[in-house]
PDB file of C-alpha atoms and ligand atoms in Angstrom:
ATOM      1  CA  MET A   1     -84.722 -21.762 -60.333  1.00 94.00           C
ATOM      2  CA  ILE A   2     -87.420 -20.386 -61.876  1.00 96.00           C
ATOM      3  CA  PHE A   3     -85.664 -16.991 -61.189  1.00 97.00           C
ATOM      4  CA  GLU A   4     -83.516 -17.231 -64.865  1.00 96.00           C
ATOM      5  CA  PRO A   5     -85.410 -16.517 -67.883  1.00 96.00           C
ATOM      6  CA  GLY A   6     -85.837 -19.804 -69.531  1.00 96.00           C
ATOM      7  CA  GLU A   7     -89.070 -22.060 -70.072  1.00 98.00           C
ATOM      8  CA  GLN A   8     -91.618 -23.375 -68.040  1.00 98.00           C
ATOM      9  CA  ALA A   9     -91.534 -26.408 -66.242  1.00 98.00           C
ATOM     10  CA  THR A  10     -93.403 -29.115 -64.416  1.00 98.00           C
ATOM     11  CA  LEU A  11     -92.862 -31.655 -61.467  1.00 98.00           C
ATOM     12  CA  GLU A  12     -92.911 -35.288 -63.776  1.00 98.00           C
ATOM     13  CA  GLY A  13     -95.088 -37.548 -60.576  1.00 98.00           C
ATOM     14  CA  ASP A  14     -96.413 -36.418 -57.569  1.00 98.00           C
ATOM     15  CA  ALA A  15     -94.717 -35.287 -53.369  1.00 98.00           C
ATOM     16  CA  VAL A  16     -96.422 -36.064 -51.149  1.00 98.00           C
ATOM     17  CA  PHE A  17     -95.315 -34.389 -47.165  1.00 98.00           C
ATOM     18  CA  GLU A  18     -97.048 -35.301 -44.203  1.00 97.00           C
ATOM     19  CA  GLY A  19     -95.483 -33.389 -41.063  1.00 96.00           C
ATOM     20  CA  VAL A  20     -97.461 -30.932 -38.353  1.00 95.00           C
ATOM     21  CA  GLY A  21     -97.996 -26.452 -39.153  1.00 93.00           C
ATOM     22  CA  VAL A  22     -95.647 -25.247 -36.874  1.00 91.00           C
ATOM     23  CA  HIS A  23     -98.242 -22.331 -35.490  1.00 89.00           C
ATOM     24  CA  SER A  24    -100.722 -24.928 -35.371  1.00 90.00           C
ATOM     25  CA  GLY A  25     -99.588 -27.950 -34.120  1.00 92.00           C
ATOM     26  CA  GLU A  26    -101.853 -30.191 -36.335  1.00 93.00           C
ATOM     27  CA  PRO A  27    -101.033 -32.646 -38.551  1.00 95.00           C
ATOM     28  CA  CYS A  28    -101.234 -31.843 -41.806  1.00 96.00           C
ATOM     29  CA  VAL A  29    -100.689 -33.710 -45.510  1.00 98.00           C
ATOM     30  CA  LEU A  30     -99.789 -31.884 -48.364  1.00 98.00           C
ATOM     31  CA  ARG A  31     -99.662 -33.124 -51.705  1.00 98.00           C
ATOM     32  CA  VAL A  32     -98.260 -31.377 -54.687  1.00 98.00           C
ATOM     33  CA  PHE A  33     -99.307 -32.299 -58.109  1.00 98.00           C
ATOM     34  CA  PRO A  34     -97.655 -31.326 -62.386  1.00 98.00           C
ATOM     35  CA  ALA A  35     -99.868 -28.818 -63.456  1.00 98.00           C
ATOM     36  CA  GLU A  36    -100.080 -27.615 -67.107  1.00 98.00           C
ATOM     37  CA  ALA A  37     -98.064 -24.403 -67.982  1.00 98.00           C
ATOM     38  CA  ASP A  38     -99.115 -21.034 -67.060  1.00 98.00           C
ATOM     39  CA  THR A  39    -101.007 -23.005 -63.927  1.00 98.00           C
ATOM     40  CA  GLY A  40     -98.667 -21.319 -61.857  1.00 98.00           C
ATOM     41  CA  ILE A  41     -98.532 -22.163 -58.169  1.00 98.00           C
ATOM     42  CA  VAL A  42    -102.031 -22.716 -56.956  1.00 98.00           C
ATOM     43  CA  PHE A  43    -102.827 -23.629 -53.522  1.00 98.00           C
ATOM     44  CA  ARG A  44    -106.667 -26.222 -53.159  1.00 97.00           C
ATOM     45  CA  ARG A  45    -108.121 -27.861 -50.422  1.00 96.00           C
ATOM     46  CA  GLY A  46    -111.684 -28.525 -51.549  1.00 93.00           C
ATOM     47  CA  ALA A  47    -113.154 -26.747 -54.104  1.00 93.00           C
ATOM     48  CA  ALA A  48    -111.022 -23.693 -53.279  1.00 94.00           C
ATOM     49  CA  SER A  49    -108.061 -23.132 -54.887  1.00 96.00           C
ATOM     50  CA  VAL A  50    -106.327 -19.921 -54.250  1.00 97.00           C
ATOM     51  CA  ARG A  51    -103.346 -18.641 -56.809  1.00 98.00           C
ATOM     52  CA  ALA A  52     -99.796 -18.182 -54.862  1.00 98.00           C
ATOM     53  CA  GLU A  53     -99.051 -14.019 -55.699  1.00 97.00           C
ATOM     54  CA  PRO A  54     -98.909 -11.039 -54.526  1.00 97.00           C
ATOM     55  CA  GLY A  55    -102.316  -9.797 -54.307  1.00 96.00           C
ATOM     56  CA  ASN A  56    -103.325 -13.660 -52.430  1.00 97.00           C
ATOM     57  CA  VAL A  57    -101.565 -13.176 -49.556  1.00 98.00           C
ATOM     58  CA  THR A  58    -103.621 -12.092 -46.342  1.00 97.00           C
ATOM     59  CA  ASP A  59    -101.084 -11.874 -43.955  1.00 96.00           C
ATOM     60  CA  VAL A  60     -97.323 -11.742 -43.392  1.00 96.00           C
ATOM     61  CA  SER A  61     -96.566 -11.708 -39.619  1.00 91.00           C
ATOM     62  CA  ARG A  62     -95.009 -15.126 -38.726  1.00 82.00           C
ATOM     63  CA  GLY A  63     -94.416 -16.201 -42.059  1.00 93.00           C
ATOM     64  CA  THR A  64     -96.503 -15.690 -45.883  1.00 97.00           C
ATOM     65  CA  THR A  65    -100.207 -16.872 -45.839  1.00 97.00           C
ATOM     66  CA  ILE A  66    -102.221 -16.782 -48.338  1.00 97.00           C
ATOM     67  CA  GLY A  67    -105.686 -16.903 -48.838  1.00 97.00           C
ATOM     68  CA  ALA A  68    -109.246 -16.167 -51.348  1.00 94.00           C
ATOM     69  CA  GLY A  69    -113.033 -17.605 -50.434  1.00 87.00           C
ATOM     70  CA  GLY A  70    -112.537 -17.818 -46.838  1.00 87.00           C
ATOM     71  CA  ALA A  71    -109.888 -20.603 -47.722  1.00 94.00           C
ATOM     72  CA  THR A  72    -106.351 -20.034 -46.086  1.00 95.00           C
ATOM     73  CA  PHE A  73    -102.634 -21.257 -46.526  1.00 97.00           C
ATOM     74  CA  VAL A  74    -100.623 -20.441 -43.882  1.00 95.00           C
ATOM     75  CA  CYS A  75     -97.130 -20.638 -44.257  1.00 96.00           C
ATOM     76  CA  VAL A  76     -96.493 -21.007 -47.514  1.00 98.00           C
ATOM     77  CA  GLU A  77     -92.694 -19.705 -48.250  1.00 98.00           C
ATOM     78  CA  HIS A  78     -90.386 -22.642 -47.776  1.00 98.00           C
ATOM     79  CA  LEU A  79     -92.773 -24.744 -50.175  1.00 98.00           C
ATOM     80  CA  LEU A  80     -92.518 -21.915 -52.797  1.00 98.00           C
ATOM     81  CA  SER A  81     -88.765 -21.456 -52.133  1.00 98.00           C
ATOM     82  CA  ALA A  82     -88.272 -25.818 -52.577  1.00 98.00           C
ATOM     83  CA  LEU A  83     -90.084 -24.698 -56.025  1.00 98.00           C
ATOM     84  CA  ALA A  84     -88.654 -21.902 -57.312  1.00 98.00           C
ATOM     85  CA  GLY A  85     -85.496 -23.613 -56.463  1.00 97.00           C
ATOM     86  CA  ALA A  86     -85.696 -26.346 -58.184  1.00 97.00           C
ATOM     87  CA  GLY A  87     -86.986 -25.023 -61.446  1.00 97.00           C
ATOM     88  CA  VAL A  88     -91.248 -25.724 -60.835  1.00 98.00           C
ATOM     89  CA  ASP A  89     -93.428 -22.900 -62.336  1.00 98.00           C
ATOM     90  CA  ASN A  90     -96.346 -24.915 -62.580  1.00 98.00           C
ATOM     91  CA  ALA A  91     -98.260 -26.940 -59.778  1.00 98.00           C
ATOM     92  CA  VAL A  92    -100.965 -27.287 -57.838  1.00 98.00           C
ATOM     93  CA  CYS A  93    -100.652 -27.945 -53.782  1.00 98.00           C
ATOM     94  CA  GLU A  94    -103.360 -29.428 -52.455  1.00 98.00           C
ATOM     95  CA  LEU A  95    -103.674 -29.131 -48.276  1.00 97.00           C
ATOM     96  CA  ASP A  96    -106.192 -30.726 -45.773  1.00 95.00           C
ATOM     97  CA  GLY A  97    -106.129 -28.169 -43.318  1.00 91.00           C
ATOM     98  CA  PRO A  98    -105.238 -24.035 -43.351  1.00 92.00           C
ATOM     99  CA  GLU A  99    -101.390 -24.134 -42.412  1.00 94.00           C
ATOM    100  CA  LEU A 100     -97.958 -26.493 -44.369  1.00 96.00           C
ATOM    101  CA  PRO A 101     -96.124 -28.975 -42.423  1.00 96.00           C
ATOM    102  CA  VAL A 102     -92.935 -27.466 -40.397  1.00 96.00           C
ATOM    103  CA  LEU A 103     -90.687 -30.435 -41.191  1.00 97.00           C
ATOM    104  CA  ASP A 104     -87.390 -30.150 -40.480  1.00 97.00           C
ATOM    105  CA  GLY A 105     -88.150 -25.792 -40.986  1.00 97.00           C
ATOM    106  CA  SER A 106     -85.921 -25.662 -44.163  1.00 98.00           C
ATOM    107  CA  ALA A 107     -86.924 -26.360 -48.042  1.00 98.00           C
ATOM    108  CA  GLY A 108     -84.704 -29.235 -47.777  1.00 98.00           C
ATOM    109  CA  PRO A 109     -86.973 -32.267 -47.756  1.00 98.00           C
ATOM    110  CA  TYR A 110     -89.472 -30.135 -50.654  1.00 98.00           C
ATOM    111  CA  VAL A 111     -85.610 -30.332 -52.825  1.00 97.00           C
ATOM    112  CA  SER A 112     -84.827 -33.620 -52.246  1.00 97.00           C
ATOM    113  CA  SER A 113     -88.730 -35.308 -52.952  1.00 98.00           C
ATOM    114  CA  PHE A 114     -88.469 -33.182 -56.287  1.00 98.00           C
ATOM    115  CA  GLY A 115     -85.240 -33.957 -57.312  1.00 97.00           C
ATOM    116  CA  GLN A 116     -86.543 -37.781 -56.971  1.00 98.00           C
ATOM    117  CA  VAL A 117     -89.826 -36.687 -58.704  1.00 98.00           C
ATOM    118  CA  GLY A 118     -87.702 -35.398 -61.279  1.00 98.00           C
ATOM    119  CA  VAL A 119     -88.928 -31.545 -63.368  1.00 98.00           C
ATOM    120  CA  ARG A 120     -89.940 -31.152 -66.870  1.00 98.00           C
ATOM    121  CA  ALA A 121     -89.912 -28.690 -69.203  1.00 98.00           C
ATOM    122  CA  GLN A 122     -93.128 -27.369 -71.082  1.00 98.00           C
ATOM    123  CA  GLY A 123     -92.098 -26.109 -73.647  1.00 97.00           C
ATOM    124  CA  ARG A 124     -93.361 -22.211 -73.318  1.00 98.00           C
ATOM    125  CA  GLU A 125     -91.082 -19.410 -72.356  1.00 98.00           C
ATOM    126  CA  ARG A 126     -91.543 -18.057 -68.303  1.00 97.00           C
ATOM    127  CA  ARG A 127     -92.406 -13.974 -67.973  1.00 97.00           C
ATOM    128  CA  CYS A 128     -89.756 -12.645 -67.313  1.00 96.00           C
ATOM    129  CA  PHE A 129     -90.090  -9.531 -64.735  1.00 97.00           C
ATOM    130  CA  SER A 130     -87.366  -6.747 -64.195  1.00 96.00           C
ATOM    131  CA  VAL A 131     -86.127  -3.940 -62.039  1.00 97.00           C
ATOM    132  CA  LYS A 132     -86.259  -1.607 -64.119  1.00 95.00           C
ATOM    133  CA  SER A 133     -85.232   1.790 -62.124  1.00 96.00           C
ATOM    134  CA  LEU A 134     -83.720   2.018 -58.365  1.00 97.00           C
ATOM    135  CA  GLU A 135     -86.087   0.944 -56.009  1.00 95.00           C
ATOM    136  CA  CYS A 136     -86.382   1.525 -52.250  1.00 97.00           C
ATOM    137  CA  PHE A 137     -88.335   1.021 -49.671  1.00 97.00           C
ATOM    138  CA  ALA A 138     -87.983   1.106 -45.932  1.00 97.00           C
ATOM    139  CA  ARG A 139     -89.853   0.738 -42.182  1.00 96.00           C
ATOM    140  CA  LYS A 140     -88.339   1.171 -39.147  1.00 94.00           C
ATOM    141  CA  ASP A 141     -84.799  -0.084 -39.432  1.00 92.00           C
ATOM    142  CA  ALA A 142     -85.684  -2.653 -42.005  1.00 96.00           C
ATOM    143  CA  VAL A 143     -85.116  -1.325 -45.940  1.00 97.00           C
ATOM    144  CA  MET A 144     -85.753  -2.888 -48.949  1.00 98.00           C
ATOM    145  CA  VAL A 145     -83.166  -1.747 -52.080  1.00 98.00           C
ATOM    146  CA  ALA A 146     -83.752  -3.057 -55.897  1.00 98.00           C
ATOM    147  CA  SER A 147     -81.326  -2.097 -58.385  1.00 98.00           C
ATOM    148  CA  PRO A 148     -81.897  -2.666 -62.303  1.00 98.00           C
ATOM    149  CA  SER A 149     -79.426  -5.786 -62.899  1.00 96.00           C
ATOM    150  CA  ALA A 150     -79.622  -8.099 -66.341  1.00 94.00           C
ATOM    151  CA  GLU A 151     -78.850 -11.049 -63.474  1.00 93.00           C
ATOM    152  CA  PHE A 152     -80.554 -11.727 -60.368  1.00 96.00           C
ATOM    153  CA  GLU A 153     -78.773 -11.813 -57.215  1.00 97.00           C
ATOM    154  CA  ILE A 154     -79.983 -11.284 -53.758  1.00 98.00           C
ATOM    155  CA  SER A 155     -78.191  -9.970 -50.585  1.00 98.00           C
ATOM    156  CA  TYR A 156     -78.965  -9.885 -46.686  1.00 98.00           C
ATOM    157  CA  LEU A 157     -77.922  -8.162 -43.948  1.00 98.00           C
ATOM    158  CA  LEU A 158     -79.317  -9.887 -41.514  1.00 97.00           C
ATOM    159  CA  ARG A 159     -78.755  -8.054 -37.478  1.00 94.00           C
ATOM    160  CA  TYR A 160     -80.036  -9.160 -34.728  1.00 91.00           C
ATOM    161  CA  ASP A 161     -80.330  -7.896 -30.915  1.00 89.00           C
ATOM    162  CA  SER A 162     -78.640 -11.790 -29.792  1.00 93.00           C
ATOM    163  CA  PRO A 163     -75.393 -12.649 -29.268  1.00 94.00           C
ATOM    164  CA  VAL A 164     -76.303 -15.374 -30.971  1.00 95.00           C
ATOM    165  CA  ILE A 165     -77.273 -14.387 -33.835  1.00 96.00           C
ATOM    166  CA  GLY A 166     -75.367 -11.055 -33.818  1.00 94.00           C
ATOM    167  CA  MET A 167     -74.779  -9.733 -37.782  1.00 96.00           C
ATOM    168  CA  SER A 168     -74.013 -11.260 -40.780  1.00 97.00           C
ATOM    169  CA  PHE A 169     -74.171 -10.244 -44.717  1.00 98.00           C
ATOM    170  CA  ARG A 170     -74.613 -13.288 -47.694  1.00 98.00           C
ATOM    171  CA  LYS A 171     -75.575 -13.276 -51.164  1.00 97.00           C
ATOM    172  CA  PHE A 172     -76.536 -16.059 -53.407  1.00 97.00           C
ATOM    173  CA  SER A 173     -77.172 -15.994 -57.502  1.00 95.00           C
ATOM    174  CA  CYS A 174     -77.937 -19.064 -59.762  1.00 89.00           C
ATOM    175  CA  SER A 175     -75.161 -18.449 -62.184  1.00 85.00           C
ATOM    176  CA  LYS A 176     -72.638 -18.543 -58.809  1.00 88.00           C
ATOM    177  CA  ASP A 177     -74.652 -21.040 -55.745  1.00 91.00           C
ATOM    178  CA  SER A 178     -76.649 -24.265 -55.397  1.00 95.00           C
ATOM    179  CA  PHE A 179     -80.078 -23.571 -53.816  1.00 97.00           C
ATOM    180  CA  GLY A 180     -79.968 -27.130 -53.150  1.00 97.00           C
ATOM    181  CA  ARG A 181     -76.831 -27.030 -51.182  1.00 97.00           C
ATOM    182  CA  ASP A 182     -76.544 -23.506 -49.565  1.00 97.00           C
ATOM    183  CA  ILE A 183     -79.886 -22.365 -48.942  1.00 98.00           C
ATOM    184  CA  ALA A 184     -81.983 -25.197 -48.881  1.00 98.00           C
ATOM    185  CA  PRO A 185     -81.111 -27.085 -46.115  1.00 98.00           C
ATOM    186  CA  ALA A 186     -81.140 -23.560 -43.590  1.00 98.00           C
ATOM    187  CA  ARG A 187     -83.735 -23.695 -41.220  1.00 98.00           C
ATOM    188  CA  THR A 188     -85.889 -21.549 -39.402  1.00 97.00           C
ATOM    189  CA  PHE A 189     -84.648 -19.699 -35.890  1.00 96.00           C
ATOM    190  CA  GLY A 190     -86.674 -18.084 -33.165  1.00 93.00           C
ATOM    191  CA  LEU A 191     -85.453 -16.533 -29.901  1.00 93.00           C
ATOM    192  CA  VAL A 192     -86.043 -19.113 -26.141  1.00 91.00           C
ATOM    193  CA  SER A 193     -87.261 -15.233 -25.378  1.00 88.00           C
ATOM    194  CA  GLU A 194     -89.914 -14.521 -27.869  1.00 88.00           C
ATOM    195  CA  ALA A 195     -91.344 -18.320 -27.438  1.00 86.00           C
ATOM    196  CA  GLU A 196     -93.995 -17.927 -24.579  1.00 85.00           C
ATOM    197  CA  ALA A 197     -95.255 -14.622 -26.211  1.00 87.00           C
ATOM    198  CA  LEU A 198     -95.803 -16.721 -29.159  1.00 88.00           C
ATOM    199  CA  ARG A 199     -97.431 -19.545 -27.525  1.00 86.00           C
ATOM    200  CA  SER A 200     -99.814 -17.495 -25.196  1.00 89.00           C
ATOM    201  CA  ALA A 201    -100.455 -15.870 -28.680  1.00 88.00           C
ATOM    202  CA  GLY A 202    -102.077 -19.115 -30.156  1.00 87.00           C
ATOM    203  CA  LEU A 203     -99.022 -19.742 -31.631  1.00 86.00           C
ATOM    204  CA  ALA A 204     -95.704 -21.978 -31.968  1.00 87.00           C
ATOM    205  CA  LYS A 205     -97.686 -24.809 -30.666  1.00 90.00           C
ATOM    206  CA  GLY A 206     -96.178 -27.540 -33.400  1.00 90.00           C
ATOM    207  CA  ALA A 207     -92.475 -25.208 -33.058  1.00 90.00           C
ATOM    208  CA  SER A 208     -89.358 -28.087 -31.217  1.00 90.00           C
ATOM    209  CA  GLU A 209     -85.843 -28.532 -31.255  1.00 91.00           C
ATOM    210  CA  GLU A 210     -87.208 -30.929 -34.539  1.00 93.00           C
ATOM    211  CA  ASN A 211     -88.353 -27.908 -36.376  1.00 94.00           C
ATOM    212  CA  VAL A 212     -86.672 -24.747 -35.077  1.00 95.00           C
ATOM    213  CA  LEU A 213     -83.291 -23.059 -34.174  1.00 97.00           C
ATOM    214  CA  VAL A 214     -84.187 -22.484 -31.069  1.00 95.00           C
ATOM    215  CA  VAL A 215     -81.875 -19.102 -29.665  1.00 96.00           C
ATOM    216  CA  TYR A 216     -81.116 -19.312 -26.153  1.00 95.00           C
ATOM    217  CA  ASP A 217     -78.868 -15.842 -24.711  1.00 93.00           C
ATOM    218  CA  ASP A 218     -75.825 -17.406 -25.562  1.00 94.00           C
ATOM    219  CA  HIS A 219     -76.687 -20.639 -27.770  1.00 96.00           C
ATOM    220  CA  VAL A 220     -78.578 -22.346 -29.962  1.00 97.00           C
ATOM    221  CA  ARG A 221     -79.870 -25.834 -30.078  1.00 96.00           C
ATOM    222  CA  PRO A 222     -79.604 -27.703 -31.766  1.00 97.00           C
ATOM    223  CA  ALA A 223     -76.345 -27.515 -33.632  1.00 97.00           C
ATOM    224  CA  LEU A 224     -76.408 -25.236 -36.852  1.00 97.00           C
ATOM    225  CA  ARG A 225     -76.065 -26.863 -40.750  1.00 98.00           C
ATOM    226  CA  PHE A 226     -73.995 -23.898 -41.677  1.00 98.00           C
ATOM    227  CA  SER A 227     -72.163 -21.204 -39.250  1.00 96.00           C
ATOM    228  CA  ASP A 228     -74.463 -18.356 -40.555  1.00 97.00           C
ATOM    229  CA  GLU A 229     -77.064 -20.446 -41.012  1.00 98.00           C
ATOM    230  CA  PHE A 230     -79.438 -17.694 -39.972  1.00 98.00           C
ATOM    231  CA  VAL A 231     -78.606 -15.070 -42.611  1.00 98.00           C
ATOM    232  CA  ARG A 232     -79.033 -18.053 -44.847  1.00 98.00           C
ATOM    233  CA  HIS A 233     -82.509 -18.767 -44.006  1.00 98.00           C
ATOM    234  CA  LYS A 234     -83.924 -15.066 -44.661  1.00 98.00           C
ATOM    235  CA  LEU A 235     -82.446 -15.648 -47.617  1.00 98.00           C
ATOM    236  CA  LEU A 236     -84.539 -18.873 -48.018  1.00 98.00           C
ATOM    237  CA  ASP A 237     -87.284 -17.066 -47.088  1.00 98.00           C
ATOM    238  CA  MET A 238     -86.712 -13.890 -49.194  1.00 98.00           C
ATOM    239  CA  LEU A 239     -87.041 -16.548 -52.591  1.00 98.00           C
ATOM    240  CA  GLY A 240     -89.942 -18.075 -51.663  1.00 98.00           C
ATOM    241  CA  ASP A 241     -91.452 -14.417 -51.149  1.00 98.00           C
ATOM    242  CA  LEU A 242     -90.100 -12.698 -54.779  1.00 98.00           C
ATOM    243  CA  ALA A 243     -92.029 -16.367 -56.381  1.00 98.00           C
ATOM    244  CA  LEU A 244     -94.847 -14.839 -55.548  1.00 98.00           C
ATOM    245  CA  ALA A 245     -93.986 -12.293 -58.757  1.00 98.00           C
ATOM    246  CA  GLY A 246     -94.163 -16.070 -61.491  1.00 97.00           C
ATOM    247  CA  GLY A 247     -91.494 -16.176 -63.214  1.00 97.00           C
ATOM    248  CA  ALA A 248     -87.755 -14.780 -64.098  1.00 97.00           C
ATOM    249  CA  ILE A 249     -86.299 -11.312 -62.376  1.00 97.00           C
ATOM    250  CA  SER A 250     -83.762  -9.535 -63.792  1.00 96.00           C
ATOM    251  CA  GLY A 251     -82.448  -7.194 -61.315  1.00 97.00           C
ATOM    252  CA  THR A 252     -81.011  -6.722 -57.487  1.00 98.00           C
ATOM    253  CA  VAL A 253     -82.712  -7.482 -54.367  1.00 98.00           C
ATOM    254  CA  PHE A 254     -81.110  -6.039 -50.825  1.00 98.00           C
ATOM    255  CA  GLY A 255     -82.878  -6.934 -48.291  1.00 98.00           C
ATOM    256  CA  VAL A 256     -81.254  -5.495 -44.234  1.00 98.00           C
ATOM    257  CA  ALA A 257     -83.624  -6.016 -41.423  1.00 96.00           C
ATOM    258  CA  THR A 258     -86.423  -7.189 -43.648  1.00 97.00           C
ATOM    259  CA  GLY A 259     -88.917  -9.952 -43.629  1.00 96.00           C
ATOM    260  CA  HIS A 260     -91.726 -11.110 -44.897  1.00 97.00           C
ATOM    261  CA  TRP A 261     -94.049  -8.250 -45.419  1.00 97.00           C
ATOM    262  CA  ALA A 262     -90.593  -6.973 -47.883  1.00 98.00           C
ATOM    263  CA  ASN A 263     -90.870 -10.011 -49.889  1.00 98.00           C
ATOM    264  CA  VAL A 264     -94.246  -9.762 -50.982  1.00 97.00           C
ATOM    265  CA  GLU A 265     -93.864  -5.693 -51.560  1.00 97.00           C
ATOM    266  CA  MET A 266     -91.417  -6.255 -53.659  1.00 97.00           C
ATOM    267  CA  ALA A 267     -93.470  -8.833 -55.554  1.00 97.00           C
ATOM    268  CA  ARG A 268     -96.102  -7.266 -55.831  1.00 97.00           C
ATOM    269  CA  ARG A 269     -93.989  -3.951 -57.684  1.00 96.00           C
ATOM    270  CA  LEU A 270     -92.401  -6.866 -59.516  1.00 95.00           C
ATOM    271  CA  ARG A 271     -95.563  -7.487 -60.868  1.00 93.00           C
ATOM    272  CA  LYS A 272     -96.633  -4.020 -62.038  1.00 86.00           C
ATOM    273  CA  GLU A 273     -94.078  -3.313 -63.752  1.00 47.00           C
TER     274      GLU A 273
HETATM  275 ZN1   ZN B   1     -88.954 -19.046 -43.047  1.00 95.54          ZN
END
């Protein structure tokens, strides 16, 4: 994982992903190429290129969107999470449209593809960002707390006004857990009661039970991969957004009912050190 100190790394070769955008419903092709040390993760379409960093985040309402100079890249967080989990610091991600493919709603397909392509060290240390003192910020019922620690650990408390989701808590640490096994397969989710509002706002056009866990009043479809798949997905998103900091992190980060806005704010605060 890029969150631990060590040498920077990139992919050994190219990886290609085809799918649809969960919001646009449009087909899209994403190509991920190796890149030189200190490149970071750069998104490219035509002549436009945007580096994945907190200052380039333009929207956090439904997924994390980065953009600059008129080019936007929507829903970058699952790819960023997979790259971070695979230990990839440097890559160029070329996309033929505005939105990344949702694939199966998790980071699993990215992780298995990067595993096949392989990752190579680049002989240069990655930057490291530390939580220097206790930090806390809140918005309505959502609270995010960061505290100093030699290791990187994140945790999340999910509270949802749905009997199917309810409340759950989970931690992730690089030393104790496996990103590929424990986090990457967890899919995104949505309440069926919110789907209509999203569709009338022109969103979720590509959403289906192929790529989203659909939560009804008393059940979820399709079947869960983990009994606590919802909170695992929140950790997946948090890792992807924290990767915007662009390096290793020493510190613990705890989110209570937080979303992309809080994760991106934390990445921004880490970089300011
Ligand atoms: Zn997500």
